[in-house]
Structures are given as structure tokens and as C-alpha cells.
Coordinates of C-alpha atoms and ligand atoms in Angstrom, one line a residue:
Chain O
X84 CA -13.6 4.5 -10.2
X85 CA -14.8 7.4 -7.4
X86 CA -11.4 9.9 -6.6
X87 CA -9.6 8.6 -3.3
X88 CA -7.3 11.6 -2.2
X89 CA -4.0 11.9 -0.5
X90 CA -2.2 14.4 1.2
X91 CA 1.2 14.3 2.9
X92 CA 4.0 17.2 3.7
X93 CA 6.2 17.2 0.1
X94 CA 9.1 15.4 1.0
X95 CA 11.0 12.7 -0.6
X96 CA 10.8 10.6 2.7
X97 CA 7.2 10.3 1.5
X98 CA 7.8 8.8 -1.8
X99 CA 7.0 5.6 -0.7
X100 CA 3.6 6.2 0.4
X101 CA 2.7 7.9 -2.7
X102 CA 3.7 5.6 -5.0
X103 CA 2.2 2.8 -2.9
X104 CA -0.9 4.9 -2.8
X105 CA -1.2 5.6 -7.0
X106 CA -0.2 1.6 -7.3
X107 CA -3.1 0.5 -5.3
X108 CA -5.6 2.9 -7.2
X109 CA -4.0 1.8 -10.3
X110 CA -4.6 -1.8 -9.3
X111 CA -8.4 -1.3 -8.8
X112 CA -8.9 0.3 -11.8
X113 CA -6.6 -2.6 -13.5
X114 CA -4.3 -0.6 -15.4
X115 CA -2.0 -3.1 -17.0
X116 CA 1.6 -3.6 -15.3
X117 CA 3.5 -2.3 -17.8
X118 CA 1.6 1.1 -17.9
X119 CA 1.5 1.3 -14.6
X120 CA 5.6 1.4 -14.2
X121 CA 5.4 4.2 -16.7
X122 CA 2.6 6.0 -14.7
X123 CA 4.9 5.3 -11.1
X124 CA 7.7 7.1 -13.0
X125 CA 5.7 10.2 -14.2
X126 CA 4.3 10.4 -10.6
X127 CA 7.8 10.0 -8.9
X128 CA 9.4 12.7 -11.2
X129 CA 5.8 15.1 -10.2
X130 CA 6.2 14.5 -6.7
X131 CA 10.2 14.9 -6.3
X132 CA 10.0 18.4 -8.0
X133 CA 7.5 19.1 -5.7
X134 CA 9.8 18.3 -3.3
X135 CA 12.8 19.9 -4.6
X136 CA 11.3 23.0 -6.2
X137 CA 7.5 23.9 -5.3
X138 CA 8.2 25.0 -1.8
X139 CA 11.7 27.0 -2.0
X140 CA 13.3 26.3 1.4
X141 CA 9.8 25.9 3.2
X142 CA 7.6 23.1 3.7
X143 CA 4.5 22.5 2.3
X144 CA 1.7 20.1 1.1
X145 CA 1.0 17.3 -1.8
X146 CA -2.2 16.3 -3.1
X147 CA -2.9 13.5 -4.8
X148 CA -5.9 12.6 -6.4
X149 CA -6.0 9.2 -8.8
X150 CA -9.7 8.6 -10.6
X151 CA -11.3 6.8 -13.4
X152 CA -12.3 8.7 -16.3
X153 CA -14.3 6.5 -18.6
X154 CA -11.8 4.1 -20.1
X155 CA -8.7 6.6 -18.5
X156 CA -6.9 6.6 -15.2
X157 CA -6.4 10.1 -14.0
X158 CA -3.6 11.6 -11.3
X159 CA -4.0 14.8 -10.4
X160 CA -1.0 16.4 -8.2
X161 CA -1.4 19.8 -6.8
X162 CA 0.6 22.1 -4.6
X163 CA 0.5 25.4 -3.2
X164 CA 4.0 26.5 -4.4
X165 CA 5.7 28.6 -6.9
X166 CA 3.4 29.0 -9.9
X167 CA 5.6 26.4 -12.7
X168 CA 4.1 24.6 -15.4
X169 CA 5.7 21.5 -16.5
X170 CA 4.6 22.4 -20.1
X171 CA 6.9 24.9 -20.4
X172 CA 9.9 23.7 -20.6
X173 CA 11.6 22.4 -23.8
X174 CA 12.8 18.9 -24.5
X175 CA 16.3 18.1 -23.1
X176 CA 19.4 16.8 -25.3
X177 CA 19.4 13.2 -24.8
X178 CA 22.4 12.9 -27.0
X179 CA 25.6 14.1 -25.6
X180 CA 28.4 11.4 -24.9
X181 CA 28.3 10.5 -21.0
X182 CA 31.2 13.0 -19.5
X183 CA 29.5 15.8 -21.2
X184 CA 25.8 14.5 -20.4
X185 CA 24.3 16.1 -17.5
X186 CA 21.1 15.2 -16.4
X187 CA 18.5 17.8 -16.2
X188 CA 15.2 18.2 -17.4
X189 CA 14.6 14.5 -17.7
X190 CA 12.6 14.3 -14.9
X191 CA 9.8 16.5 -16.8
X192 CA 10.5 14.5 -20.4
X193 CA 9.6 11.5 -18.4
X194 CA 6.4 13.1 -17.4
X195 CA 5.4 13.9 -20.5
X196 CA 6.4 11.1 -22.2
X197 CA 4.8 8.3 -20.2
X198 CA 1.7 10.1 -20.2
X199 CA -1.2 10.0 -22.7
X200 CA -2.1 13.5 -22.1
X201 CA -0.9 15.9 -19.5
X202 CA -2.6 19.5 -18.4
X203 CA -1.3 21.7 -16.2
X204 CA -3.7 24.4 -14.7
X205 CA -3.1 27.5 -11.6
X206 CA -6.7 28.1 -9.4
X207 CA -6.6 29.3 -6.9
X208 CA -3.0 29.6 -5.8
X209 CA -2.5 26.1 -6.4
X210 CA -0.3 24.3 -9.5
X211 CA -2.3 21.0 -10.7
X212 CA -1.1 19.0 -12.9
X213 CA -3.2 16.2 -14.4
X214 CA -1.8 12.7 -15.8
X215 CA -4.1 10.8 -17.7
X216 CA -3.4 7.3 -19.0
X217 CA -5.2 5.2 -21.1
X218 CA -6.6 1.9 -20.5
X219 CA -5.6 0.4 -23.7
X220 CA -2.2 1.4 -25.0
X221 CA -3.1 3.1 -27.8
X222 CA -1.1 6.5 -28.0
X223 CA 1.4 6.1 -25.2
X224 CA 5.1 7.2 -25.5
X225 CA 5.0 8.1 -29.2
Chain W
X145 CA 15.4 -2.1 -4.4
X146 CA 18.5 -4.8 -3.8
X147 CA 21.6 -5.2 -5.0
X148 CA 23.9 -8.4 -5.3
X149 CA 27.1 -8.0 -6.4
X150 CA 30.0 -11.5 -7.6
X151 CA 33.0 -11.2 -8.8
X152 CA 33.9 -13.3 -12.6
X153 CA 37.7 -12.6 -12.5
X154 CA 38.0 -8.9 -12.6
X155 CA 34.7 -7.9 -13.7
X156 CA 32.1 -6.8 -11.0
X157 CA 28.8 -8.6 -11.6
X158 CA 25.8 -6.3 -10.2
X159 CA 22.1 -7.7 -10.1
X160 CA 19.6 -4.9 -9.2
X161 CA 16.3 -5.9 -8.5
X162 CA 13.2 -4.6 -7.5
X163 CA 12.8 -0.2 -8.1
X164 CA 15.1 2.6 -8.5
X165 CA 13.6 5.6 -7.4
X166 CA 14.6 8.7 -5.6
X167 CA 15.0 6.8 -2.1
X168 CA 16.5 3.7 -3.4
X169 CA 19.1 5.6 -6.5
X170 CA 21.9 6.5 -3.7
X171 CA 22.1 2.9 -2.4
X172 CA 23.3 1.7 -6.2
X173 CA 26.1 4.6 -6.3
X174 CA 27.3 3.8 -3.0
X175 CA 27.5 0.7 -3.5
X176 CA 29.2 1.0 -6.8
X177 CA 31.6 4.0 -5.7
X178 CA 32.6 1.5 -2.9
X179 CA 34.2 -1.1 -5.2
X180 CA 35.4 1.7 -7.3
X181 CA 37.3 2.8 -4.5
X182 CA 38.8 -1.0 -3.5
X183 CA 39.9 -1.3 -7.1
X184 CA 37.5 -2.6 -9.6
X185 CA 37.0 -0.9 -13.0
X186 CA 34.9 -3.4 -14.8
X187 CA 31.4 -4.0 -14.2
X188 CA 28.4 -5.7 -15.5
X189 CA 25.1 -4.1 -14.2
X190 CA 22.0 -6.9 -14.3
X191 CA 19.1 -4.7 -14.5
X192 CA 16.8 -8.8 -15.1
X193 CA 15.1 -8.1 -11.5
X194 CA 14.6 -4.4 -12.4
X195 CA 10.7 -3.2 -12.5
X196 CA 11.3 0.6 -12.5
X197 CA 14.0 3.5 -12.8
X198 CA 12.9 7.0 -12.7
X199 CA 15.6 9.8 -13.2
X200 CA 17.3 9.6 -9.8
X201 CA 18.0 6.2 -11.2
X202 CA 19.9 7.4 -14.5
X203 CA 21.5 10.2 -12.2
X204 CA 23.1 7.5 -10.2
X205 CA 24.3 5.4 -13.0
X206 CA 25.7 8.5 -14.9
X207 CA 27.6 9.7 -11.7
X208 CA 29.0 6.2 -11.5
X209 CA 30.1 6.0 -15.3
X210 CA 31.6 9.0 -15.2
X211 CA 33.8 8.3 -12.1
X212 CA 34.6 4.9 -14.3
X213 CA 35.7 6.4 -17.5
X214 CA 38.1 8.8 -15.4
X215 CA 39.9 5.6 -14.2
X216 CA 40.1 4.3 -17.9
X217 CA 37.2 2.0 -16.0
X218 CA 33.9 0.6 -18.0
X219 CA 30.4 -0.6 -17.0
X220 CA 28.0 -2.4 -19.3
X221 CA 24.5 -3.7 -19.1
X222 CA 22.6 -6.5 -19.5
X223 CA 18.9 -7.5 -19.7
X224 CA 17.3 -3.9 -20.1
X225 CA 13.8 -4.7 -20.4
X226 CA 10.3 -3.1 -20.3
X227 CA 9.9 0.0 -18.8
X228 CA 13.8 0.6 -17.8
X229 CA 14.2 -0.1 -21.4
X230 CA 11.6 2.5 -22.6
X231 CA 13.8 4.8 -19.9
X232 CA 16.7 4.1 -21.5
X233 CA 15.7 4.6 -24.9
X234 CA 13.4 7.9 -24.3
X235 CA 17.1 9.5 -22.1
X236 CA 19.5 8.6 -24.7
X237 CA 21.2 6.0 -22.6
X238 CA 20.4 3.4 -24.3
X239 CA 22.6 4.7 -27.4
X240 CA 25.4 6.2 -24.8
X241 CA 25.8 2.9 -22.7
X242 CA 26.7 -0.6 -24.1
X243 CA 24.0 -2.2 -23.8
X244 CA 23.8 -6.4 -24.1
X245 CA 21.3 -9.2 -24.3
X246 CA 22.7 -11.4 -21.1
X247 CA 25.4 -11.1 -18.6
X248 CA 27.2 -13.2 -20.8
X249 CA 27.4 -11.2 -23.5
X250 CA 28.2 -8.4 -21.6
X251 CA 31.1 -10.1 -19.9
X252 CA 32.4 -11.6 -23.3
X253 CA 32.8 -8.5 -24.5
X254 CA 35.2 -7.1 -21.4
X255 CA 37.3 -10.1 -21.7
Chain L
X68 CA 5.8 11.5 11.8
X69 CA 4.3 14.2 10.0
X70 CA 0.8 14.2 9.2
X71 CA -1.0 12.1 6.1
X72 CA -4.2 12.1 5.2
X73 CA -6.3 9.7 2.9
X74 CA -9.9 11.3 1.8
X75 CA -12.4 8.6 -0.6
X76 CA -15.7 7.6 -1.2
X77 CA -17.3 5.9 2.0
X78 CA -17.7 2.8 0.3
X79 CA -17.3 -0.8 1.4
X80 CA -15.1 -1.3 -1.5
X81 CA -12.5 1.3 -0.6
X82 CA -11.3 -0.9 2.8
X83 CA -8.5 -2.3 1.2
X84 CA -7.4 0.9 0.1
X85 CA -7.5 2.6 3.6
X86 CA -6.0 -0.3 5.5
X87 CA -3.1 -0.1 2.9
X88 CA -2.7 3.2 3.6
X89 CA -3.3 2.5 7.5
X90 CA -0.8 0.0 7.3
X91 CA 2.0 1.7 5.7
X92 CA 1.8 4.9 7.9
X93 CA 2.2 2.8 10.9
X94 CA 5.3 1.0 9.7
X95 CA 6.9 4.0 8.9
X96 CA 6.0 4.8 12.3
X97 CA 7.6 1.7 13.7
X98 CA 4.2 0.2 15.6
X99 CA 5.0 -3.3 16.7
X100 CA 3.0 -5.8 14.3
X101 CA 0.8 -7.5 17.0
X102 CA -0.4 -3.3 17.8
X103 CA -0.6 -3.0 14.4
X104 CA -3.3 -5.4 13.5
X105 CA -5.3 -4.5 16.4
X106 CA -4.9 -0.7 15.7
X107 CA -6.1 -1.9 11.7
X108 CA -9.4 -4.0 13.4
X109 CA -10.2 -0.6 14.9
X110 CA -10.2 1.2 11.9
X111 CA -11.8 -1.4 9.8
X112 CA -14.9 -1.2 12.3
X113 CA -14.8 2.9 12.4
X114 CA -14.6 2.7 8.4
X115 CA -16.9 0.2 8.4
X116 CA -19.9 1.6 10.4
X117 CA -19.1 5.5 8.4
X118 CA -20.0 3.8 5.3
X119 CA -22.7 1.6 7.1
X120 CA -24.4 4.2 8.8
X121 CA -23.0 7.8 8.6
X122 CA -24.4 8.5 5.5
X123 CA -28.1 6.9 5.6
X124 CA -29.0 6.4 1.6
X125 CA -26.6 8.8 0.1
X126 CA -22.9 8.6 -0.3
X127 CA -20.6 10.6 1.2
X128 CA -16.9 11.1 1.8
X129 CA -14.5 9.6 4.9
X130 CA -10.9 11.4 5.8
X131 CA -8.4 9.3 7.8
X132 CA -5.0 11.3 8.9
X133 CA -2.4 9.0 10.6
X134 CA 0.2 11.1 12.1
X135 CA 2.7 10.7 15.5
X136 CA 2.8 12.3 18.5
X137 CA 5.7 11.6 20.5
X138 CA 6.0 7.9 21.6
X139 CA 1.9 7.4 20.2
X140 CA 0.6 6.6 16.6
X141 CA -2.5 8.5 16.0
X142 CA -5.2 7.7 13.9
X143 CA -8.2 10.4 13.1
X144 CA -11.2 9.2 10.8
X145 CA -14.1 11.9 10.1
X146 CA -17.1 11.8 8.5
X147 CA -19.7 14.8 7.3
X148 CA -22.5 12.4 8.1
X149 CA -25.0 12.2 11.3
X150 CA -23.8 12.7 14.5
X151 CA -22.8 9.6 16.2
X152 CA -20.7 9.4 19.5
X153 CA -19.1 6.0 19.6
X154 CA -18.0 6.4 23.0
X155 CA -22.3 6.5 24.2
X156 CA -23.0 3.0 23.5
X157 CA -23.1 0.6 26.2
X158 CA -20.6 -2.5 26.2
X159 CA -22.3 -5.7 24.5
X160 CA -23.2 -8.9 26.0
X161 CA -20.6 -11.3 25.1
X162 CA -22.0 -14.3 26.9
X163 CA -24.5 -15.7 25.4
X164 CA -24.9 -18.8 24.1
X165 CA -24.5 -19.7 20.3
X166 CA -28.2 -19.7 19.3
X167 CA -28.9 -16.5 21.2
X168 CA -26.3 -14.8 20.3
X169 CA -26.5 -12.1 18.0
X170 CA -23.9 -9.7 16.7
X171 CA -24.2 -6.2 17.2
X172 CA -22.2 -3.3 18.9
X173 CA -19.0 -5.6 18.8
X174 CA -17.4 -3.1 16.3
X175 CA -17.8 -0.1 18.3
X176 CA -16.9 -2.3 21.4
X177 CA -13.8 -3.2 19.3
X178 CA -12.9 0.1 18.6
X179 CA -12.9 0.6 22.4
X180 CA -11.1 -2.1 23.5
X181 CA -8.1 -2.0 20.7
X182 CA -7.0 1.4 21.7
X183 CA -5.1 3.3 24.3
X184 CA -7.2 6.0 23.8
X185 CA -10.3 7.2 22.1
X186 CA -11.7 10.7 21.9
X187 CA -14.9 11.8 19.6
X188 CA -15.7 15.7 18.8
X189 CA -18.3 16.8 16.9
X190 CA -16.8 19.6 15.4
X191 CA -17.8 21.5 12.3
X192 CA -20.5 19.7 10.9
X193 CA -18.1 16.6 11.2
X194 CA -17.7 13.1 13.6
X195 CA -13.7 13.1 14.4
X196 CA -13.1 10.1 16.3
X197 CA -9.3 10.2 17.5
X198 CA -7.5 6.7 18.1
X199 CA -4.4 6.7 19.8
X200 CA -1.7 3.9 20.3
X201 CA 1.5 3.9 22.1
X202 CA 4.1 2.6 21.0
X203 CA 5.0 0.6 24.2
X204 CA 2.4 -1.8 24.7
X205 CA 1.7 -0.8 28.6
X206 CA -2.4 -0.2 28.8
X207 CA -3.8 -2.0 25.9
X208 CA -6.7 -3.9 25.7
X209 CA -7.0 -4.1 29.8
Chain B
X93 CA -7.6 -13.8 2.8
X94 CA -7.0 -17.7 1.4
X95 CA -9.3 -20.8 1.8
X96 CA -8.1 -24.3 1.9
X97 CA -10.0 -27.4 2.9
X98 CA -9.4 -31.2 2.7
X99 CA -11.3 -34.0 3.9
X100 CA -10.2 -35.8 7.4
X101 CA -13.0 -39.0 7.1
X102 CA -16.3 -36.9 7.1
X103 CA -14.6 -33.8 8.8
X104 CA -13.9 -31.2 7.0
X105 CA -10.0 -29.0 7.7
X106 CA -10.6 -26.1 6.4
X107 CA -7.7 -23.7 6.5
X108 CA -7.6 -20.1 6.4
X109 CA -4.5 -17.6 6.0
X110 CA -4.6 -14.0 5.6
X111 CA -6.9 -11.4 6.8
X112 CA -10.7 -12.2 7.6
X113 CA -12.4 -8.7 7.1
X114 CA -15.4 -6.8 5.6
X115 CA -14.9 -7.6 2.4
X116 CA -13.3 -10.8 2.7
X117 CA -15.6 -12.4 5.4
X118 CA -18.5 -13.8 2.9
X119 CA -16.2 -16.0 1.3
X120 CA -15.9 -17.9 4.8
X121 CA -19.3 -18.1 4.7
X122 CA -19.9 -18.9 1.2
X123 CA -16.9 -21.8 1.2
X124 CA -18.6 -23.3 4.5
X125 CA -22.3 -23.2 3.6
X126 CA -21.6 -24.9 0.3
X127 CA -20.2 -27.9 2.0
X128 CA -22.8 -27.8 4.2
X129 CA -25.5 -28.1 1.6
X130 CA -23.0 -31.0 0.1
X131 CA -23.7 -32.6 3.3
X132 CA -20.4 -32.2 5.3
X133 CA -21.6 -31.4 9.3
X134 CA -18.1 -31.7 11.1
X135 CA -15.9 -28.8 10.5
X136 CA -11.7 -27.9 12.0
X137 CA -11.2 -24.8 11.4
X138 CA -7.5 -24.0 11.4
X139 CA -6.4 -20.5 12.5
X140 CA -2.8 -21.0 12.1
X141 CA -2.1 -18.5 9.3
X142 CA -4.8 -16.3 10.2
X143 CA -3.4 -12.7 11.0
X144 CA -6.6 -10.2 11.5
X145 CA -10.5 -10.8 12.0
X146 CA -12.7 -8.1 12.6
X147 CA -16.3 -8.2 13.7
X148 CA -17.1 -8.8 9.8
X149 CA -15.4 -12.2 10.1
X150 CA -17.1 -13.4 13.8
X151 CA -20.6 -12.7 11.9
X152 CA -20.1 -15.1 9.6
X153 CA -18.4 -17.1 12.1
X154 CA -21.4 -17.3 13.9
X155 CA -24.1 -17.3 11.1
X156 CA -22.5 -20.6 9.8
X157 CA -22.3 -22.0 13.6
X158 CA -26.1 -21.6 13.6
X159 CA -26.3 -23.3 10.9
X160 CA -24.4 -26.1 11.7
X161 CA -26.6 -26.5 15.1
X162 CA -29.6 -26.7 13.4
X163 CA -28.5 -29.7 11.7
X164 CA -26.7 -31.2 14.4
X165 CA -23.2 -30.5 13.6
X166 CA -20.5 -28.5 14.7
X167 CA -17.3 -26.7 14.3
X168 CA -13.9 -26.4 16.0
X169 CA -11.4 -23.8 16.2
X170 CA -7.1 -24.7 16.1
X171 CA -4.7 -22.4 16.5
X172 CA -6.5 -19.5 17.6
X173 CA -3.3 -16.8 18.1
X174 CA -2.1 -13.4 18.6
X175 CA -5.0 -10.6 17.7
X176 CA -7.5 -13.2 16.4
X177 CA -7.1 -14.8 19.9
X178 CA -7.3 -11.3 21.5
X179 CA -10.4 -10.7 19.4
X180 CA -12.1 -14.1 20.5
X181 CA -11.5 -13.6 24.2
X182 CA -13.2 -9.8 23.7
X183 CA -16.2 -11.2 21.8
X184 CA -17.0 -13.9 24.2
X185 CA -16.0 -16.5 21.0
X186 CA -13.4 -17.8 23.1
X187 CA -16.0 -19.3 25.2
X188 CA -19.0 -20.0 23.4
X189 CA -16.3 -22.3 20.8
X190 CA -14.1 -25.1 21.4
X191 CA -11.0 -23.7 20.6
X192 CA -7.9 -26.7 20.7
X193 CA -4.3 -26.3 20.5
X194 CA -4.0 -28.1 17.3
X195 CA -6.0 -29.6 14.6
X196 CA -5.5 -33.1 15.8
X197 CA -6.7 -32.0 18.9
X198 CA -9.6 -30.7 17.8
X199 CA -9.8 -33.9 15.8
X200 CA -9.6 -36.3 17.9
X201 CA -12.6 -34.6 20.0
X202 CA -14.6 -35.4 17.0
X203 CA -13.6 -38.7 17.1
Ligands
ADP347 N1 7.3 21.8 -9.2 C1 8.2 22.7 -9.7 N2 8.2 24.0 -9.3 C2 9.2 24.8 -9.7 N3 10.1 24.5 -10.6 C3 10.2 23.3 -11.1 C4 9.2 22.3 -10.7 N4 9.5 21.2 -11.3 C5 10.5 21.4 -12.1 N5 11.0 22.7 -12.0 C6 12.1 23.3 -12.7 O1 12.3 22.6 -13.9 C7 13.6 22.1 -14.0 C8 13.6 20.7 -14.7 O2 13.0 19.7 -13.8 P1 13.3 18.2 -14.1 O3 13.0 17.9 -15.5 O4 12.6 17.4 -13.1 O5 14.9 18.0 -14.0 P2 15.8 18.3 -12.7 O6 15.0 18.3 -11.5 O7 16.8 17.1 -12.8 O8 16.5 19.6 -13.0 C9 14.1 22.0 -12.6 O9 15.5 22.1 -12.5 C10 13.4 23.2 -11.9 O10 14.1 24.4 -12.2
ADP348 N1 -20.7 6.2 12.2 C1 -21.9 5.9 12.7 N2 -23.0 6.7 12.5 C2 -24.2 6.4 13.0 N3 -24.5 5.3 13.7 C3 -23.5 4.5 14.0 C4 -22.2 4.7 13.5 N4 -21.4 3.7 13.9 C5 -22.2 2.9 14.6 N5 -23.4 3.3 14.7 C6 -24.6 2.7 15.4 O1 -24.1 1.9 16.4 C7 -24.5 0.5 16.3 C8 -23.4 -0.4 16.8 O2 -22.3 -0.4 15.9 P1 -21.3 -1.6 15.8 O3 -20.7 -1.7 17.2 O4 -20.3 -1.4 14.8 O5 -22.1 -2.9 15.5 P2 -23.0 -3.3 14.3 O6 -22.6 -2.4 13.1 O7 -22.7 -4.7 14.1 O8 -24.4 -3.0 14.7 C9 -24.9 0.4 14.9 O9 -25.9 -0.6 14.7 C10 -25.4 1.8 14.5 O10 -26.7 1.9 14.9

């Protein structure tokens, strides 16, 4: 599958295109449904700290680029923000009792978790971050 | 995302369908927080209709259990499946919420 | 509405893609669904001739930004390929008879007709054809 | 787009719902030519569900037309509505075809 692109201001009001976006490229290049839920979720947890955190108080740009990569379906998402790399951070506790439980730093777990393989790169001024799923479910969420 | 809500006696019964995601999470907690604040404490959460929950989602439901437990309140859930279930296993909610196989069961279990 | 912009392959096989993403940007915007399948002919026939005829033999790349601009819905599609002003082509004959009749300039004339406003620039190596609707149905396709 | 046809005596109803674009256009074509070949000459097509057609779809309207001419057949158009009715009246289709308010209408001009 040849890249398609998209770009849109980062802000949660534009979730829904996004997503609708990545589903339709993950449609052509027929990732099965079940991956592709996982997939919507690491994208929607990309995107939303893009929203929240890239830009500080300012508003900037997302770009999204979905391909296929032999058997693999790649998202890239890139931004011009604060230089972060989601492979930095350690894994949260997922154990604490629920008044104690807070939630924070699941929104990267779940990126890395529904993910085959996940790179993170800065060029240029720019943070991308590169998703790349598997067509047959080999290796996912272990 | 949609939610439907009966009452079985006491016990709320709350089908979600379709996707919980960042736009759609605040719609469930409102919704729950409202019957929270006319009274009910028991509820059953169907998550059968539910394709997707990202962590917005699980925010919601934690806010919402938390609120519950302070009013001696419960929720349960039935029919976690596919990918919700892979969330709820991966976040640990699986092992911190009760979790059943149907509405039934869930509802058996409040009494 | 704030600005989004698809970018993919000129290719035939990418329409559904771009009306998708045509589609979604002008319900968020709110364009009435009789506008909105007229404003989604136009851009099927812009689309349509950039991957037809912008390129020649090689392949090459089409950008569509929707945004809005006070009461109108504005659609931009731009091409790197030759230079080609759609608004130079003289209107087609629409009257002849079945045999006779062949097809050809009814997708520019299209374009035309199912806007309220059309404006080409050549710009930078590039063909940016502008298509505006407004949102109140007052000049179309007179 | 979706294509449905059924048999009215020797004329063919052949129903299409959806969108009639670039990529979906030759399957108009392809769906009427093959019953041509199978001998079928009288064609209704019905419009009703149709949302969208773009010059993509009035090439292969007309490319079967011809077709039909050369053997002495022909085709009629129901429920022509909204943009594909805008689009005909553009493109001169409006008046080259017999368009009828219904598909017995256009039936009963058969005969
Ligand atoms: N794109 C980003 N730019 C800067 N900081 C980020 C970005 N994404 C995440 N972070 C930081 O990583 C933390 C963990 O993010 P996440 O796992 O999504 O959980 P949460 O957003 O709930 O805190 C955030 O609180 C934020 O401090
Ligand atoms: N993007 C373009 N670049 C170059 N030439 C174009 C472009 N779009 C249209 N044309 C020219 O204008 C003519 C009319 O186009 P159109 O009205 O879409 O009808 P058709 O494609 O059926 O000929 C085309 O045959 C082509 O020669």
C-alpha cells in the first residue's frame, strides 16, 4: 500500500477524523478486525498526548502517515512539539486496588503493548513515532 | 458510543455499545454520576456492544468506581470481550473489577 | 473549522479514501447532505482528472485541505503535475443525441456547475484549484 | 454502490443503491452488458436508492445505451432524484433518456 497522509491542528475534537482516517487505510490493506481495534487504541493514546502534551499551551500540527510495509501496516505520527519519546518511560503499576489506582502512564503501555514494534525518532525538530503491526498475529501483545 | 440504561430492582443495568474513546469516555461518567446522584449504588455495566476502550475509557470507569465505593456502592461487568478484554487485562482491571460471563451472572451475584 | 489536509498517491484506487475524508470534514462542518453530494461529485471529477491527466505516465502525489471560512466549506486540491486551468475549457454540448453523443469535458463542466465558487492558481510549481460552498444554498448550480 | 435486477416478462428491473462513481461505475456496465449478451434488450433502471453519480457513471450510462440501440433496445430511467436528477438535467441525460416517475411507469411504456 503507497503512504496516504494526514494532517489536522492536534486537538481532541479531531479524534474522529483520525481514527476514521487510520481505519480506512487499515481497511485497504485488510488488517484483521481484531488488530485493527488494538491499532485504533495505540493511535488514540499517540494522538491525545499530542494533544495534551506536545504543544504546551499552543497549538500545533499532527501528521499522520499509515503505509504498507511488506506484510506490515505502518503509522507514523509526527509533531513539532516538545522533544518526548514514548520509549522512555517505565511500565506503570497495574496493580493497586481501585481507590489507590490512579491512572497514568497507561495511555503509553497501551502504545507499546498493542504494537508489534514501536520506534521513536527526532529529525529535524519533529518527534515521530512509528507503529508497525503485523499482518498475521504472530508476536502481538506478548 | 451509546448507552442504555434498565432498572432490575435496584441494580442499574448499563449496555454500552459502539467505542469509548477520548470524545465519547465523559458521556458514560455522566451518565453514571447522574444515577449516582438520584440514588442508585448498584450497577451492572454490559460492555456485549463494546468494540473499543482506550484509556479515557478506563479513566471514566475508575472515576465512577471510586465515587461508588465511597457510597458503600458497587459496579460489576459483564461480557468483556476482545479487545476491551485485552484492555482490561493489560491495565490490571480485569483483576481489580468483578468481572462476569453475562448480565445474569453479574446480577446474581448483587442479589 | 480549522484546516485538514489529506496528501496520497494520485491513483484511481485512493477515491474512496479521499471522499471519506471529503465526507467527514463536511459533516463536521454541518454542509446540508443534498450540498454535500454535489460538493463530493466535484471532487471526485477534480481527483479524477489529477490522476487521469496531471501526471502523464508517472505517478505523482494529490493534496486536498477542507477547511471553513465563515458561513462557506472550502475545499483545495493541488497537484505538482502540468499546468491545467480548469476554468479555460469551454462548456460541453449537452444536446446531442444518444448515438452522437460522446462524453467528454462533463467533469470539468461538473466541477463548474456544483460550486459557488471556483478559483485556480498556479502557484509554485503546483495547480490549486479552490472550491467553495456556502452553507445556505442561495447561488448553486444556477 | 449495490446491483439488483429481476425479471418483469422480458424486461429487465435493475436496481441500483449507493454511490455510482469512478471506481464503482464499470460494474453498471459489466452487470448490464452481460445481460445483454444473454439476450435481454428492455431495461428499467431504478434510481430510487441511488445517492451520487458522477461523470464516471453517465459514461457507462451511455456506452451501454449505445449498445442497446444497436440492437434495437432500450433503457428507462425511474426515480431519477436529488443530485443524480441535478446531474442529469446538467449533462443533457435528462433529455436525451426517458426518465418516468416510477418503475411501473416506465413499465407500462414498454408495454
Ligand atoms: N507527546 C508527548 N509530549 C510530551 N510529553 C508526553 C507526551 N506523551 C506523553 N507525555 C508524558 O508522558 C506521561 C504519560 O503519558 P500517558 O501514558 O499517555 O498517560 P497520561 O496522559 O494519562 O498521564 C504524560 O503524563 C506526559 O507527562
Ligand atoms: N488535471 C488536469 N491536468 C491536465 N489536463 C486536464 C486535467 N483535468 C482535465 N484535463 C483536460 O481537460 C479535458 C476535460 O476533462 P473532463 O471535463 O474531466 O472530461 P474527460 O476527462 O471526460 O475528458 C480532459 O480530457 C483533459 O484533456
Amino acid at each position: 500500500m503507497d503512504p496516504m497522509a494526514m494532517t489536522c491542528k492536534a486537538l481532541l475534537e479531531n479524534l474522529d477524523e483520525v481514527l476514521g482516517f487510520i481505519e480506512s487505510c487499515a481497511d485497504r490493506f485488510g488488517l484483521k478486525e481484531n488488530r485493527k481495534f488494538g491499532l485504533l487504541i495505540a493511535v488514540e493514546e499517540a494522538f491525545v498526548n499530542v494533544c495534551h502534551y506536545a504543544y504546551g499551551d499552543k497549538e500545533g500540527e499532527a501528521e499522520l502517515v499509515c503505509s504498507g510495509d511488506g506484510g506490515s501496516f505502518v503509522v507514523e505520527i509526527a509533531d513539532r512539539g516538545i522533544e518526548f519519546n514514548v520509549l522512555s518511560l517505565p511500565d506503570p503499576d497495574t496493580t493497586t486496588n481501585i481507590m489507590e489506582r490512579k491512572i497514568g502512564g497507561l495511555g503509553v503501555f497501551f502504545i507499546r503493548k498493542m504494537t508489534d514494534d514501536l520506534s521513536y525518532q527526532r529529525k529535524d525538530g519533529r518527534n515521530i513515532l512509528r507503529m508497525v503491526l503485523h499482518a498475521h498475529d504472530d508476536s502481538a501483545t506478548s | 458510543m451509546e448507552i442504555i440504561s434498565r432498572m432490575e430492582k435496584d441494580t442499574a443495568v448499563v449496555t454500552v455499545t459502539g467505542r469509548m474513546d477520548a470524545i465519547s469516555a465523559p458521556q458514560y461518567q455522566d451518565k453514571l454520576n447522574e444515577m449516582i446522584t438520584a440514588g442508585t449504588i448498584a450497577f451492572v455495566v454490559d460492555f456485549d456492544g463494546l468494540d473499543y476502550i482506550s484509556s479515557a475509557g478506563l479513566r471514566g470507569i475508575l472515576a465512577t468506581a471510586k465515587a461508588l465505593k465511597i457510597k458503600g456502592g458497587q459496579v460489576r461487568f459483564a461480557n468483556v470481550r476482545g479487545t476491551v478484554k485485552e484492555v482490561f487485562e493489560m491495565s490490571g482491571f480485569g483483576s481489580i473489577f468483578q468481572v462476569h460471563e453475562s448480565v445474569a451472572a453479574a446480577l446474581a451475584k448483587i442479589g
